[in-house]
Amino acid sequence: MTKLVRLRLIATVSAAALGLSAPVVLAETPDDQLVVGFSMTNILTLDPAAITGKETVQVLANVYDGLVQLDPVNRTEVQPDLAESWEVAPDAMSITFTLRDGAEFASGNPVRAEDVVWSFRRLLTLNLAQASFLKTYGFTAEGAEQAFAAPDDRTVVVTLPQKINPQLIIATLGIVGPGSIIDSVLVTENEVDGDLGAAWLAQNSAGSAAFTLQQWQSNNLALLTRNDNFWGEPSTMRRIIWRHIPESQSQRLQLDQHDLDIAFQLAPADLAALETTEGVQIQTTPSAGFYYLAMSMADERFQNPKLREAMRYLIDYQGVNNAILPYFGEMHQRPISGGFFGLLDDPGYTLDPEKAKALLAEAGYPDGIDVTLRALSDDPFLNLATAMQGSLAQGGVRAEVITGSGEQIYGAMRERNFEMIVGRGGGGQLPDPDSNMRALIYNPDNSDEARLTNFQGWRTSFSDPELNQMIDAAAAEADDEVRRQLYADIQNRIEEVVAPIIPFSEVVTSVAYRDDLNGFVLNPSWSTDLATVTKTR
Amino acid sequence: MSPTSRMTGFARQLGTIVITLLGLLVLTFAIGRLMPADPVRAIVGEEATQDTYMQVYTQLGFDRPLPVQFLMYLRDVLTGDFGTSIRTGQPVINDIMAVMPATLELATLAILIGAGLGIPLGVLAAVKKDRWPDHVIRIFSLMGHSMPIFWTGMIALLIFYAALGWVGGGGRISDYYIGLVPPVTNFIVIDAMLAGEWDVVRSALNHLILPASLLGYSSSAYITRMTRSFMLDQINQEYITTARVKGLSRRQTIWRHAFLNIRVQLVTIVALAYGALLEGAVLIETVFSWPGFGQYLTSNLMTGDMNAVMTCVLLVGVIFIALNLLSDVLYRVFDPRTR
């Protein structure tokens, strides 16, 4: 072979190779399939009674119906779902739900009142993660038999175990997880050793919503197919493919390339870049919980209210919200979620090192104090901690930042063994101020032995008997005007006694999606209904 | 070597393997129990009450003393029971069987690329020692060795997927093909061929080529370096000079004599590189959302899924023991001196 011939051969072969793999215009997802990217790391089970994270809620919201559902736009409204109507008894101690006629599960079994009752009893008997929503209001495994009854096929009677505003219970039953209604016939067929179908439901679904679970592979994908027995308007989507894409940049690339329709977990830098990308839209909605700075009152120094108050003036509220929390949080200084019943205006705290120094001096620390400040090593916590370290220093609070995994940071908080922490949490999945109050402030037993780790009030060793009483009273009150006043009083008292958890931002969720999707409404409770989404091409 | 001494040699090797395995079991148990992650918390979630926590804690057997837990672990492993994964609720061994084909697919193509690139380049570098091809090859392999694969993966995706559109992005196939092909072998290319879904075959190859090339390039660096030094050892030996003096051509001395003498060593390093690929594809699997063993291991570390982590570590250990054993056997087969 001469050199020239050889060169020509190489050129031809390379050209052919290139030609074969030339771009086929753009890979577009088909019209009748929805491809959604998110991180599945927190999904350990798809059993509605045992799920723990918002990612699972996002999947299961499309698989299971509740008696009622929470309105995605007006977040305090409750809409009918499997129940077409409900009535509260005159003594406000029971609620009677009437089921819609003709609803079927994906299996073809009819949805009966018995299934509803079975689902709630199962939840309380298993006593896993989602049971805490009902347990908070006094429901127990022992009392479940009495609390949930089915006098006939279409009637469900919920009897309240204690005096509590029935609206709170109705809303709780609208949450995906505790409120999900399960096909008891199908699950009982797959029961193993009296586990109430827990093993089977971890991998399979038995719901009545628009989609049904075809396949779940841990950390890879969840494949939903349209439920042909769905009682409502059938979705135009034949399948929803939930893909585990842990890298924000990979999600962004795939969204850019039309390989993905919706990207749930993008970092701020990628969201900012996508903001100007043609064909991509971003939706931001308030979500559950707050970013907060918290102190432990197990540390003697923080038992002094002056010292806690000083911290209020050492947070750069504007700065962190503008610089660190775009797409993640919005400035918010009250422990009640935005838009919720009874929320007061922000008290208007600003960074004021001089005032803080004066308070520190009054508290007996004219030279400032040394503290440790814990934060997760992930985005945005590390950045928040660094910013806090700077602003705290301006007032003489010398913070040593400790970063680590969830176990090292929140684990220490649950052990009540920390000084300060930059964290996230505070209820709000239930669209009522009571949810926030219980998560952040309520603490009925401040002893170490009580181990009320689900109450962040307990974790910070903060306990104010009067506030506990006020929170209980507000939850039991049925009259809206009285209730509004009670929450105003509670918020004022929280400021007055200087609770050791200082919210500086409300959590928001930001999602990017292709703009040829219609009807995509991000749900603040993470339970976005994708059945209504259509594509126009 | 007499048959009896061969037998004792074999027995000694077997003994070493048993002791190594036992040590590995102690190690994996220690890792499982000392990890700063709480599997109970992972199951019950941040908001769970203490009684829910304790209920699961007891169910998982954490209330027993550590030595008892170790004996239970030993008994289970010896009977082939590696426990149930927290994350999937499935026996860990089933999970691993399900993710392994994805990694094998990637690693096998990668090692073919790595060895196909590394061995000829190593030989060339040795032959052209200290001349320009040697320098070029050294720089090329140094780059492969030192650039973080996480970064090169992202850059390669930007160029070949986002800008040029030549290859597929993350995952093993385009997402909308998922579920079309019934899993038979779990090797997606093979399964798609069996099902006659040629679009899926194309999509799978399109997704495989980029991560496999990157991994192959990175492991070729090691193979090139080792090949070069093995080859130099041979070239400087007297028999090569003798062969040349006898009138054999340069090409013949290199490939027929020197290369044949290093093939056993090459098999060993390629086997080790393959072993490293099987467990070391962690970063590339994350970047490419590749649902393989590496991603399985990391995400279980994050959740504190102890049974899964312990089994993964054990498996990696066993793979390396097996590869070492294999190369030992190959030495005996190919090298008459060890027979």
XYZ file of C-alpha atoms in Angstrom, chain A residues 37 41 77 87 108 117 128-129 138 141 156 158 200 297 323 386 411 453-455 461 464 482 507 515:
25
model
C -34.770 13.231 36.713
C -30.836 8.032 47.241
C -57.411 24.170 50.881
C -69.159 16.066 57.454
C -59.851 -3.830 39.344
C -60.229 1.635 57.409
C -43.275 3.084 60.918
C -42.209 6.546 59.739
C -53.381 10.849 69.900
C -52.349 1.134 67.323
C -65.932 5.945 56.729
C -63.116 8.732 61.916
C -44.474 -6.807 49.038
C -30.093 25.168 75.928
C -26.219 35.308 47.990
C -19.291 30.046 56.626
C -27.263 12.893 65.100
C -36.251 13.294 68.972
C -39.038 14.081 66.530
C -39.585 17.420 68.305
C -33.686 21.459 75.311
C -41.985 26.406 77.874
C -60.332 32.685 68.081
C -37.486 26.424 52.164
C -41.555 24.484 28.118
